[in-house]
Coordinates of C-alpha atoms and ligand atoms in Angstrom, one line a residue:
M1 CA 119.5 92.8 105.9
A2 CA 121.9 90.1 105.0
Q3 CA 120.7 86.5 105.5
P4 CA 122.2 84.7 108.4
T5 CA 124.8 82.2 107.3
I6 CA 124.4 78.5 107.8
S7 CA 127.6 77.2 109.3
N8 CA 129.6 74.1 108.4
S9 CA 128.5 73.0 111.8
T10 CA 131.2 72.0 114.2
D11 CA 129.2 71.3 117.3
F12 CA 125.7 70.4 118.6
I13 CA 124.8 74.0 119.3
R14 CA 125.6 75.1 115.8
D15 CA 123.5 72.1 114.6
I16 CA 120.6 73.4 116.6
I17 CA 120.9 76.9 115.3
D18 CA 121.3 75.7 111.7
E19 CA 118.1 73.7 112.1
D20 CA 116.3 76.7 113.6
I21 CA 117.4 78.9 110.7
R22 CA 116.3 76.3 108.2
T23 CA 112.8 76.1 109.8
N24 CA 112.7 79.9 110.1
K25 CA 112.3 79.8 113.8
H26 CA 112.6 83.2 115.4
A27 CA 112.4 84.5 111.8
G28 CA 116.0 83.3 111.2
R29 CA 117.3 85.6 113.9
V30 CA 120.1 84.6 116.2
A31 CA 120.3 86.5 119.5
T32 CA 122.5 85.3 122.4
R33 CA 123.7 86.9 125.6
F34 CA 126.5 86.5 128.1
P35 CA 125.0 86.9 131.5
P36 CA 127.7 87.0 134.3
E37 CA 126.9 87.9 137.8
P38 CA 129.1 90.8 138.9
N39 CA 130.3 89.1 142.1
G40 CA 133.8 88.3 140.9
Y41 CA 136.2 88.7 138.0
I42 CA 135.6 86.5 134.9
H43 CA 137.8 83.5 134.4
I44 CA 138.8 81.1 131.6
G45 CA 135.5 79.2 132.0
H46 CA 133.6 82.5 131.4
A47 CA 136.0 83.1 128.5
K48 CA 134.7 79.9 126.9
S49 CA 131.1 81.2 127.3
V50 CA 132.1 84.6 125.9
C51 CA 133.7 83.1 122.9
L52 CA 130.8 80.9 122.3
N53 CA 128.0 83.5 122.7
F54 CA 129.7 86.4 120.9
G55 CA 131.2 84.0 118.4
L56 CA 127.8 82.7 117.4
A57 CA 126.5 86.2 117.1
R58 CA 129.4 87.0 114.8
Q59 CA 129.1 83.9 112.8
Y60 CA 125.3 84.2 112.2
Q61 CA 125.3 87.9 111.9
G62 CA 123.2 88.1 115.0
T63 CA 123.5 89.9 118.3
C64 CA 124.9 89.1 121.7
N65 CA 124.0 91.1 124.7
L66 CA 126.1 91.7 127.7
R67 CA 123.8 91.3 130.7
L68 CA 125.0 91.9 134.2
D69 CA 122.9 89.3 136.0
D70 CA 122.7 91.2 139.3
T71 CA 119.7 90.0 141.1
D72 CA 121.4 88.9 144.3
P73 CA 122.8 91.9 146.2
A74 CA 125.3 89.8 148.1
G75 CA 128.8 90.4 146.9
E76 CA 127.9 92.3 143.7
S77 CA 129.7 95.5 143.0
M78 CA 130.5 98.1 140.4
E79 CA 134.2 97.1 140.5
F80 CA 133.2 93.7 139.2
V81 CA 130.9 95.2 136.5
E82 CA 133.8 97.4 135.3
S83 CA 136.2 94.5 135.3
I84 CA 133.7 92.3 133.3
I85 CA 133.3 95.1 130.7
R86 CA 137.0 95.5 130.4
D87 CA 137.7 91.8 130.2
V88 CA 135.1 91.0 127.5
H89 CA 136.4 93.9 125.4
W90 CA 140.0 92.7 125.9
L91 CA 139.0 89.2 124.8
G92 CA 138.0 90.9 121.5
F93 CA 134.2 91.1 121.7
D94 CA 131.7 93.9 121.8
W95 CA 128.0 93.9 122.3
G96 CA 127.4 97.1 120.4
E97 CA 125.2 100.1 120.9
G98 CA 122.3 99.6 123.3
R99 CA 123.2 96.0 124.2
L100 CA 124.5 96.4 127.7
F101 CA 121.8 95.4 130.2
Y102 CA 121.4 95.0 133.9
A103 CA 118.9 92.5 135.3
S104 CA 118.4 95.0 138.1
D105 CA 116.9 97.4 135.6
Y106 CA 114.1 94.8 135.3
F107 CA 113.2 94.7 139.0
E108 CA 110.0 96.7 138.5
R109 CA 108.9 94.6 135.5
L110 CA 109.8 91.3 137.2
Y111 CA 107.7 92.4 140.2
S112 CA 104.7 93.1 137.9
F113 CA 105.2 89.6 136.4
A114 CA 105.1 88.2 139.9
L115 CA 101.8 90.0 140.6
E116 CA 100.5 88.6 137.3
F117 CA 101.4 85.1 138.5
I118 CA 99.6 85.7 141.7
K119 CA 96.5 86.9 140.0
T120 CA 96.4 84.0 137.6
G121 CA 96.8 81.5 140.4
N122 CA 100.3 80.6 139.4
A123 CA 102.1 81.8 142.5
Y124 CA 101.4 82.0 146.2
V125 CA 103.1 83.4 149.3
C126 CA 104.4 80.6 151.5
S127 CA 105.2 81.2 155.1
L128 CA 107.0 77.9 155.9
S129 CA 110.5 78.3 157.4
P130 CA 113.4 77.6 155.1
D131 CA 113.9 74.2 156.9
E132 CA 110.3 73.3 156.5
I133 CA 110.4 74.2 152.8
R134 CA 113.3 71.8 152.4
E135 CA 111.5 69.1 154.3
Y136 CA 108.3 69.5 152.3
R137 CA 110.2 69.3 149.1
G138 CA 110.6 65.5 149.2
T139 CA 113.5 63.6 147.6
F140 CA 114.3 61.9 144.3
T141 CA 112.4 58.9 145.4
E142 CA 109.5 60.5 147.4
P143 CA 107.1 63.2 146.2
G144 CA 106.9 66.5 148.1
K145 CA 104.2 67.6 150.4
E146 CA 102.0 70.6 149.6
S147 CA 102.5 73.7 151.8
P148 CA 99.6 74.5 154.1
Y149 CA 99.8 78.1 152.5
R150 CA 99.4 76.8 149.0
N151 CA 95.7 77.6 148.8
R152 CA 95.8 81.2 150.0
S153 CA 93.4 83.4 148.2
V154 CA 94.6 85.7 145.4
E155 CA 93.7 88.7 147.6
E156 CA 95.7 87.4 150.6
N157 CA 98.7 86.6 148.3
L158 CA 98.6 90.0 146.7
S159 CA 98.4 91.7 150.1
L160 CA 101.2 89.7 151.6
F161 CA 103.5 90.0 148.6
K162 CA 103.0 93.8 148.6
R163 CA 103.8 93.9 152.3
M164 CA 106.9 91.8 151.6
R165 CA 108.0 94.5 149.1
S166 CA 107.3 97.3 151.5
G167 CA 109.7 95.8 154.1
E168 CA 107.3 94.7 156.8
F169 CA 108.9 91.3 157.2
E170 CA 112.2 89.8 158.2
D171 CA 114.4 87.8 155.9
G172 CA 112.9 84.3 155.5
A173 CA 109.5 85.1 157.0
H174 CA 107.8 84.5 153.6
V175 CA 108.7 83.6 150.1
L176 CA 106.8 83.7 146.8
R177 CA 106.5 80.3 145.2
A178 CA 105.4 79.2 141.7
K179 CA 102.4 76.9 142.0
I180 CA 103.3 73.9 139.9
D181 CA 103.3 70.4 141.2
M182 CA 104.7 69.0 144.5
A183 CA 104.6 65.5 143.1
A184 CA 106.6 66.4 140.0
P185 CA 109.4 63.8 139.3
N186 CA 111.7 66.8 138.7
I187 CA 112.3 68.4 142.1
V188 CA 112.9 71.8 140.4
M189 CA 109.2 71.8 139.5
R190 CA 108.0 71.3 143.1
D191 CA 106.7 74.8 143.7
P192 CA 110.1 76.6 143.3
I193 CA 110.7 79.8 145.2
I194 CA 110.6 82.8 142.8
Y195 CA 111.0 85.7 145.2
R196 CA 112.6 86.1 148.6
I197 CA 113.1 88.8 151.2
K198 CA 116.7 89.9 151.6
R199 CA 117.4 93.1 153.5
E200 CA 120.7 93.9 151.9
P201 CA 121.5 97.0 149.9
H202 CA 122.1 96.5 146.2
Y203 CA 125.0 98.2 144.5
R204 CA 122.7 99.8 142.0
T205 CA 119.2 99.9 143.5
E206 CA 120.6 100.6 146.9
T207 CA 117.8 100.2 149.5
K208 CA 114.9 100.5 147.1
W209 CA 114.2 96.7 147.2
V210 CA 114.1 94.3 150.0
I211 CA 112.7 91.4 147.9
Y212 CA 114.7 90.0 145.1
P213 CA 113.7 87.6 142.3
M214 CA 115.4 84.2 142.2
Y215 CA 117.6 83.2 139.3
D216 CA 115.0 80.8 137.9
F217 CA 112.5 83.6 137.6
A218 CA 114.7 86.5 136.6
H219 CA 116.9 84.8 134.1
C220 CA 114.3 83.3 131.7
L221 CA 112.2 86.5 131.8
S222 CA 115.3 88.7 131.1
D223 CA 116.1 86.5 128.2
A224 CA 112.5 86.7 126.8
M225 CA 112.3 90.5 127.4
E226 CA 115.5 91.0 125.4
G227 CA 114.3 88.8 122.6
I228 CA 117.1 86.2 123.1
T229 CA 116.7 83.3 120.7
H230 CA 119.3 80.9 122.1
S231 CA 120.0 81.0 125.8
I232 CA 123.2 79.0 126.3
C233 CA 124.1 77.9 129.8
T234 CA 126.1 75.2 131.6
L235 CA 124.9 71.7 132.2
E236 CA 123.9 72.2 135.8
F237 CA 120.8 74.0 134.6
E238 CA 119.5 71.1 132.5
N239 CA 117.0 70.2 135.2
N240 CA 115.8 73.8 135.4
R241 CA 114.9 73.9 131.7
P242 CA 111.3 72.8 132.2
L243 CA 110.9 75.6 134.8
Y244 CA 112.4 78.1 132.4
D245 CA 109.9 77.1 129.7
W246 CA 107.0 77.0 132.1
I247 CA 107.6 80.5 133.3
V248 CA 108.1 82.1 129.9
E249 CA 105.2 80.2 128.4
K250 CA 102.9 81.7 130.9
L251 CA 104.2 85.2 130.9
I252 CA 105.8 86.1 127.5
P253 CA 104.6 83.2 125.3
A254 CA 105.4 85.0 122.0
N255 CA 109.1 85.1 122.7
R256 CA 110.3 81.8 124.0
P257 CA 114.1 81.5 123.9
K258 CA 115.6 78.0 123.6
Q259 CA 117.7 77.1 126.6
I260 CA 120.7 75.0 125.5
E261 CA 123.2 73.5 128.0
F262 CA 126.8 72.7 127.4
A263 CA 129.6 71.3 129.5
R264 CA 131.3 73.7 131.9
L265 CA 135.0 74.1 131.4
S266 CA 137.3 72.8 134.1
V267 CA 141.0 73.2 133.8
S268 CA 143.6 71.1 135.6
Y269 CA 145.7 72.5 138.5
T270 CA 143.3 75.3 139.1
V271 CA 139.9 76.1 140.5
L272 CA 137.1 78.0 138.7
S273 CA 134.4 78.2 141.2
K274 CA 133.8 81.8 142.0
R275 CA 133.4 81.2 145.7
R276 CA 136.9 79.6 145.8
L277 CA 138.5 82.3 143.7
I278 CA 137.0 84.9 146.0
E279 CA 138.5 83.0 149.0
L280 CA 142.0 83.0 147.3
V281 CA 141.8 86.7 146.9
Q282 CA 140.2 87.7 150.2
K283 CA 142.5 85.5 152.3
D284 CA 145.6 86.7 150.4
Y285 CA 146.7 83.3 149.1
V286 CA 147.3 85.3 145.9
N287 CA 148.1 88.9 145.2
G288 CA 144.6 90.0 144.0
W289 CA 142.4 89.1 141.1
D290 CA 145.1 89.9 138.6
D291 CA 147.7 87.7 140.2
P292 CA 149.4 86.1 137.1
R293 CA 148.7 82.6 138.7
M294 CA 145.0 83.2 138.7
P295 CA 142.8 81.6 136.0
T296 CA 141.0 85.0 135.7
V297 CA 141.1 86.9 132.5
T298 CA 142.8 89.8 134.2
G299 CA 145.3 87.4 135.7
M300 CA 146.0 85.8 132.4
R301 CA 146.4 89.2 130.8
R302 CA 149.0 90.2 133.4
R303 CA 150.7 86.9 133.0
G304 CA 151.2 87.7 129.3
Y305 CA 148.6 85.5 127.6
S306 CA 147.1 87.2 124.6
P307 CA 143.4 87.3 123.7
E308 CA 144.2 85.4 120.5
A309 CA 145.7 82.6 122.5
I310 CA 142.7 82.4 124.8
R311 CA 140.3 82.4 121.9
K312 CA 142.4 79.7 120.2
F313 CA 142.1 77.6 123.3
C314 CA 138.4 78.0 123.5
A315 CA 138.0 77.1 119.9
E316 CA 140.3 74.1 120.3
I317 CA 138.3 72.6 123.3
G318 CA 135.0 73.2 121.5
V319 CA 131.6 72.7 123.1
A320 CA 130.4 69.3 124.3
K321 CA 127.7 67.8 126.4
N322 CA 129.9 66.0 129.0
D323 CA 131.9 67.7 131.7
N324 CA 135.6 67.0 131.6
L325 CA 138.8 68.3 133.0
I326 CA 140.9 70.0 130.3
D327 CA 144.7 69.7 130.7
V328 CA 146.2 73.1 131.4
A329 CA 149.0 72.0 129.1
L330 CA 146.7 72.6 126.2
L331 CA 146.1 76.2 127.3
E332 CA 149.8 76.6 127.7
H333 CA 150.4 75.1 124.2
C334 CA 148.0 77.7 122.7
V335 CA 149.8 80.5 124.5
R336 CA 153.2 79.2 123.4
D337 CA 152.1 78.8 119.8
D338 CA 150.8 82.3 119.7
L339 CA 153.9 83.8 121.2
N340 CA 156.2 81.8 119.1
E341 CA 154.8 83.7 116.1
R342 CA 154.8 87.2 117.5
A343 CA 157.2 87.6 120.4
P344 CA 160.6 89.2 119.5
R345 CA 163.6 87.2 120.6
V346 CA 166.0 88.7 123.1
M347 CA 168.8 87.5 125.4
S348 CA 168.4 87.7 129.1
V349 CA 170.3 86.0 131.9
L350 CA 168.3 85.0 135.0
R351 CA 171.1 83.6 137.2
P352 CA 174.2 85.4 136.1
L353 CA 177.8 84.1 136.1
R354 CA 180.5 86.7 135.3
V355 CA 182.7 85.9 132.3
V356 CA 185.8 87.9 131.5
I357 CA 187.1 87.7 127.9
D358 CA 190.8 88.2 128.7
N359 CA 191.9 88.8 125.1
Y360 CA 189.1 91.4 124.4
P361 CA 190.2 95.0 124.8
E362 CA 189.1 96.8 128.0
N363 CA 187.5 99.9 126.6
R364 CA 186.0 98.4 123.5
A365 CA 182.4 97.6 122.8
E366 CA 181.0 96.4 119.5
V367 CA 177.5 96.0 118.4
F368 CA 175.8 92.9 116.9
E369 CA 172.9 93.3 114.6
C370 CA 170.4 90.7 115.7
Q371 CA 167.2 89.5 114.1
N372 CA 164.2 90.0 116.2
H373 CA 162.6 86.9 114.8
P374 CA 164.3 84.0 113.0
Q375 CA 161.4 83.3 110.7
N376 CA 160.0 86.8 110.3
P377 CA 162.4 89.4 108.8
D378 CA 159.6 92.0 108.9
M379 CA 160.1 92.1 112.7
G380 CA 163.4 93.8 112.0
I381 CA 166.7 93.8 113.8
R382 CA 168.1 95.3 117.0
Q383 CA 171.5 96.1 118.2
V384 CA 173.1 94.0 120.9
P385 CA 176.3 95.4 122.5
F386 CA 179.2 93.1 123.3
S387 CA 182.1 93.9 125.6
R388 CA 184.9 92.3 127.7
V389 CA 182.8 91.4 130.7
L390 CA 179.6 89.4 130.1
Y391 CA 177.0 87.4 132.1
I392 CA 176.0 83.9 131.1
E393 CA 173.6 81.6 132.8
R394 CA 175.1 79.9 135.8
D395 CA 174.0 76.5 134.6
D396 CA 175.7 77.0 131.3
F397 CA 179.0 76.4 133.0
M398 CA 180.0 73.2 134.8
E399 CA 183.3 72.6 136.5
D400 CA 183.1 68.9 135.9
P401 CA 180.6 68.4 133.1
P402 CA 179.3 65.0 131.8
K403 CA 180.2 64.1 128.2
K404 CA 177.0 65.2 126.5
Y405 CA 177.0 68.7 128.1
H406 CA 177.4 71.0 125.2
R407 CA 178.0 74.1 127.1
L408 CA 181.0 75.7 128.9
G409 CA 183.5 73.8 131.1
P410 CA 187.2 73.5 131.6
G411 CA 188.9 72.9 128.2
R412 CA 185.7 73.5 126.3
E413 CA 184.5 75.9 123.7
V414 CA 181.0 77.3 123.2
R415 CA 179.4 79.8 120.8
L416 CA 177.9 83.0 122.3
R417 CA 174.7 83.3 120.4
N418 CA 174.9 86.0 117.7
A419 CA 178.5 86.7 118.6
Y420 CA 181.8 84.8 119.0
V421 CA 183.1 81.4 119.9
I422 CA 184.8 81.6 123.3
K423 CA 187.1 79.1 125.1
F424 CA 187.4 78.5 128.8
E425 CA 190.7 79.6 130.3
S426 CA 190.4 79.7 134.1
M427 CA 188.1 80.3 137.0
V428 CA 188.0 82.2 140.3
K429 CA 186.5 80.5 143.3
D430 CA 185.4 81.6 146.7
E431 CA 188.0 80.3 149.0
Q432 CA 185.6 79.3 151.7
T433 CA 182.7 77.8 149.8
G434 CA 184.3 76.7 146.6
E435 CA 181.6 78.5 144.6
V436 CA 182.7 79.6 141.1
L437 CA 182.6 83.4 141.2
E438 CA 183.9 84.2 137.7
I439 CA 185.3 82.5 134.7
H440 CA 187.9 83.7 132.3
C441 CA 187.8 82.9 128.6
A442 CA 189.4 83.8 125.3
Y443 CA 187.4 84.7 122.3
D444 CA 188.3 83.8 118.7
P445 CA 188.0 86.9 116.5
Q446 CA 187.7 84.8 113.4
T447 CA 184.3 83.5 114.5
R448 CA 182.2 86.7 114.5
N449 CA 178.5 85.8 113.8
A450 CA 177.1 82.4 113.4
P451 CA 178.3 79.9 110.7
P452 CA 178.5 79.8 107.8
A453 CA 179.4 83.5 107.9
G454 CA 181.5 83.2 111.1
G455 CA 183.4 80.0 110.3
R456 CA 183.9 77.3 112.8
K457 CA 181.0 75.3 114.2
V458 CA 181.0 74.3 117.8
P459 CA 178.3 72.0 119.4
G460 CA 176.9 74.4 122.0
V461 CA 175.3 77.9 121.7
I462 CA 174.5 79.9 124.8
H463 CA 173.0 83.3 125.5
W464 CA 174.7 86.2 127.2
V465 CA 174.4 89.8 128.2
S466 CA 177.1 92.4 128.3
A467 CA 177.7 93.3 131.9
E468 CA 178.2 97.0 131.2
H469 CA 175.1 97.3 129.0
G470 CA 172.7 94.8 130.6
V471 CA 169.8 96.1 132.5
P472 CA 169.2 94.7 136.0
A473 CA 165.8 93.2 136.2
E474 CA 163.4 91.2 138.4
V475 CA 161.9 88.1 137.0
R476 CA 158.9 86.3 138.4
L477 CA 158.7 82.6 137.6
Y478 CA 155.3 81.0 137.9
D479 CA 154.3 77.5 138.4
R480 CA 150.8 75.9 138.7
L481 CA 148.7 77.4 141.5
F482 CA 147.8 73.9 142.9
S483 CA 149.9 70.9 143.2
I484 CA 147.2 68.4 142.4
E485 CA 145.4 67.9 139.1
D486 CA 141.8 68.4 140.3
P487 CA 141.8 70.7 143.3
E488 CA 138.2 71.6 142.6
S489 CA 137.0 68.2 143.6
E490 CA 138.6 68.4 147.1
E491 CA 136.4 69.4 149.9
D492 CA 139.2 71.5 151.4
F493 CA 141.2 72.9 148.5
I494 CA 143.6 75.3 150.3
P495 CA 146.0 72.6 151.5
N496 CA 146.6 71.7 147.9
L497 CA 148.0 75.1 146.9
N498 CA 151.5 74.7 145.4
P499 CA 153.9 76.4 147.8
N500 CA 156.3 77.0 144.9
S501 CA 153.9 78.6 142.5
L502 CA 155.9 81.9 142.6
E503 CA 159.6 82.3 142.6
I504 CA 161.0 85.8 142.4
V505 CA 164.5 86.1 140.9
T506 CA 166.0 89.5 141.6
N507 CA 169.4 89.9 140.1
C508 CA 168.8 89.1 136.5
Y509 CA 170.2 91.0 133.5
V510 CA 168.2 91.7 130.4
E511 CA 169.6 93.1 127.2
Q512 CA 169.8 96.8 126.7
S513 CA 166.9 96.9 124.2
L514 CA 164.5 96.1 127.1
K515 CA 165.5 99.0 129.2
N516 CA 162.3 100.9 128.6
A517 CA 160.0 98.0 127.6
K518 CA 156.4 98.8 128.1
P519 CA 154.2 96.8 130.5
G520 CA 152.4 94.1 128.6
S521 CA 155.1 93.6 125.9
Q522 CA 156.0 90.0 125.4
Y523 CA 159.4 88.5 124.4
Q524 CA 161.0 85.2 124.0
F525 CA 164.1 85.1 126.2
E526 CA 166.2 82.8 124.1
R527 CA 166.5 79.3 125.5
L528 CA 164.4 80.3 128.6
G529 CA 160.8 80.8 127.6
Y530 CA 158.3 83.6 127.0
F531 CA 158.2 86.6 129.3
C532 CA 156.0 89.7 129.6
V533 CA 156.7 93.0 131.1
D534 CA 154.8 93.3 134.4
A535 CA 152.8 96.4 135.6
D536 CA 155.2 96.7 138.6
T537 CA 157.9 97.9 136.2
K538 CA 159.6 101.2 137.2
A539 CA 161.6 103.4 134.9
G540 CA 164.9 101.6 134.2
K541 CA 164.0 98.7 136.5
P542 CA 161.9 96.3 134.5
V543 CA 160.0 93.4 136.1
F544 CA 159.1 90.4 133.9
N545 CA 156.6 87.6 134.3
R546 CA 157.4 84.2 132.8
V547 CA 154.4 83.5 130.6
V548 CA 155.4 79.9 129.8
P549 CA 158.6 78.0 129.5
L550 CA 159.7 76.9 126.1
R551 CA 159.2 73.2 126.6
D552 CA 155.8 72.0 125.4
S553 CA 154.4 69.2 127.3
W554 CA 151.2 69.2 125.3
T555 CA 152.7 67.9 122.1
K556 CA 153.9 64.9 124.0
I557 CA 150.6 64.3 125.7
A558 CA 148.8 64.7 122.4
E559 CA 151.1 62.1 120.7
G560 CA 150.5 59.8 123.6
K561 CA 154.1 59.7 124.7
Ligands
ATP1 P1 129.6 79.9 140.2 O1 131.1 79.7 140.1 O2 129.2 80.5 141.4 O3 128.8 78.8 139.7 P2 129.3 81.1 137.6 O4 130.6 80.7 137.2 O5 128.1 80.3 137.1 O6 129.2 81.1 139.2 P3 128.1 83.4 136.4 O7 128.6 84.8 136.5 O8 126.7 83.1 136.7 O9 129.1 82.6 137.3 O10 128.4 82.9 134.9 C1 128.1 83.7 133.8 C2 128.1 82.8 132.5 O11 129.3 82.1 132.3 C3 127.0 81.7 132.7 O12 126.3 81.7 131.4 C4 127.8 80.5 132.9 O13 127.1 79.4 132.3 C5 129.1 80.8 132.2 N1 130.2 80.0 132.9 C6 130.6 80.2 134.1 N2 131.5 79.3 134.4 C7 131.8 78.6 133.3 C8 132.6 77.5 133.0 N3 133.5 77.0 133.9 N4 132.6 77.0 131.8 C9 131.8 77.5 130.9 N5 130.9 78.5 131.1 C10 130.9 79.1 132.3
MG2 MG1 126.1 81.1 137.9

C-alpha cells in the first residue's frame, strides 16, 4: 500500500494529522467520516464538512465513511437519506464500496455496550423526572447533586434497563445515565444520559426499539467501531470531548479516534440551522428544499451553482478554530469565477423594447456567427439570426438621457453587439400614458461585425434578440433570502425574510440557440449575469434562474473599498 502523504499543511487539522502520521499513530492510517443526521437536506455548512472529511481522505490516501447518524427517530426519513447520498455525490465525493453506514445498524451492539456499562458499574437507571435531572445537574458555579437512584444494584439496573427496552415504561419514566462525577467542573461529565425511552417509530427499525442511545453515546462508539482515526466535528462539541474519550476508553480502548473540533460555517443573509430550514420549507416560506434561494446543496444546484464553485468556496474559507460569519459575497464570487470560465455567452432580453430597423428589408434575415466564449475559441461558435424587428432591453433606451449614457436615445448611435451600428430615428408612444412602445432606427450596412473588421467605433454596445427568432422565456431573479446580515442570531428570524427575494419576469426573449436548452445548463446572458435553465422548463418554453449578476461585490470588499 502506498504511504500516506504528508501535506504542506494548510490548517491546524492537517497539522494534527501530519504529526499523527509522523509518530505512526493509528499505524499511519487516516480514516474520517461524514455523519449527517437524515432529518433534513444538507446545506453549505455540511458541504464544508464534506469537503474537509472526504478531502482529507483523498489527500492522505485514507478513507471517509458516509454514516447516516440516525439515532433519533424524530424527523428522520428515507427521503433525507436519499437526498444526502445524491448531494454528496454531486459535490464530487464518494465513500467507496462498503463504506455507507447507518448508526441504526448498531442499535443491537450499542445496547450490548450499555449492558456492559451497567455490569461494570459505569451506568445506572435513573428515575428522576426530566425536570429533576436538570435541577440536580447544578450550574457552572455549583456542583450537581447525586441522583437518589445512583447506587442501584447491578441486578436492579439490568432488570430495569431490559424492561425499558421491552416497552414497559412511558417516555421519560427512566433513563440510563453514565456514572461519572456529579461534581465535575465540566457539566457534560455530570452523569450524562446515554439512553432514553422514546416511543416513536424509526424509519428503518420501525417499532423494534422504544429506547434510543443519545448522541454522546452512539457517536463515539460508532466512530470507534468503524475504526475512524480523526473524528472531526464542530466547536459546540468541544465540551463533550472528555465524555467521548471516557466512553471509548472504557468500551473499545484499542481504537480511540481523536475528536477534533473546527468552526461551524455561518454565511451572511441566510440561516443554516436545520430546525429553521425545516420551518422555511414546512411553512411554505420557500418552494421546497430545492428552492434556489435556499442554502441547501439541492437549492444551490437548482440555482445553477456548480460543485466546483462550492468546493472552491470551501477551500477558500479554510478551517479555523473561531466561529465567524462568512460574507455571502465570497460564495457568489466563487460561483461567478467558475461560470466566467465555462459558461457560454448568449444574448437575452429580460424587459423587451421593440426596435424596428426601417431601412432593413422586410423579409430578410441574416445570420451572425458569434463566439461562445471570448477567451476560449474551443467553445466554438453559434449562429445568431438578425432581422428587421428586434428587442432590446428597455433600459438601454432613454428619451432624455444624461450625457454619460452610452446607449440609445434621440439623436444617438449604438452598436448592436455582434452586429451593426444603428441610429435612432423616431419613437411611438402610448397616447394616454406616454410610455414608449417602439422605437425606429436605421442601420449602417458598413458596420457589420465589431471593429476593426466592421469599421466605425461607437461608445455604446448593447445586446438584442431578433423578434421573429427569439424564444419567449420566463426568468426568475433571486435576491438574498433575508434582508439582514445575520438572521441566525435573531430570536424570531421569519420577520427578516426579504420580501423581494424572488422576482419572476415573464415576457423575456432569449436567443434562438436556447430554444431546447437542457435543465441545468448555464449561460452568461451578456451584460446581465449568469443564468441556468430551471427544471420547470417545458419544451419550447424555457425557464431560467439567475445564478448571480455580473457585478462582483466581493472584489471591492476584499480590496477594502
Ligand atoms: P443542527 O442544525 O440541528 O445543529 P447539524 O447541522 O449539526 O444539525 P448534522 O446532520 O448533525 O446536522 O451534521 C452533520 C455533520 O455536518 C456534522 O459533523 C457537523 O459537524 C457538520 N456540520 C453541520 N453544520 C455545519 C456547519 N454549519 N459548518 C460546518 N460543519 C457543519
Ligand atoms: Mg448535529
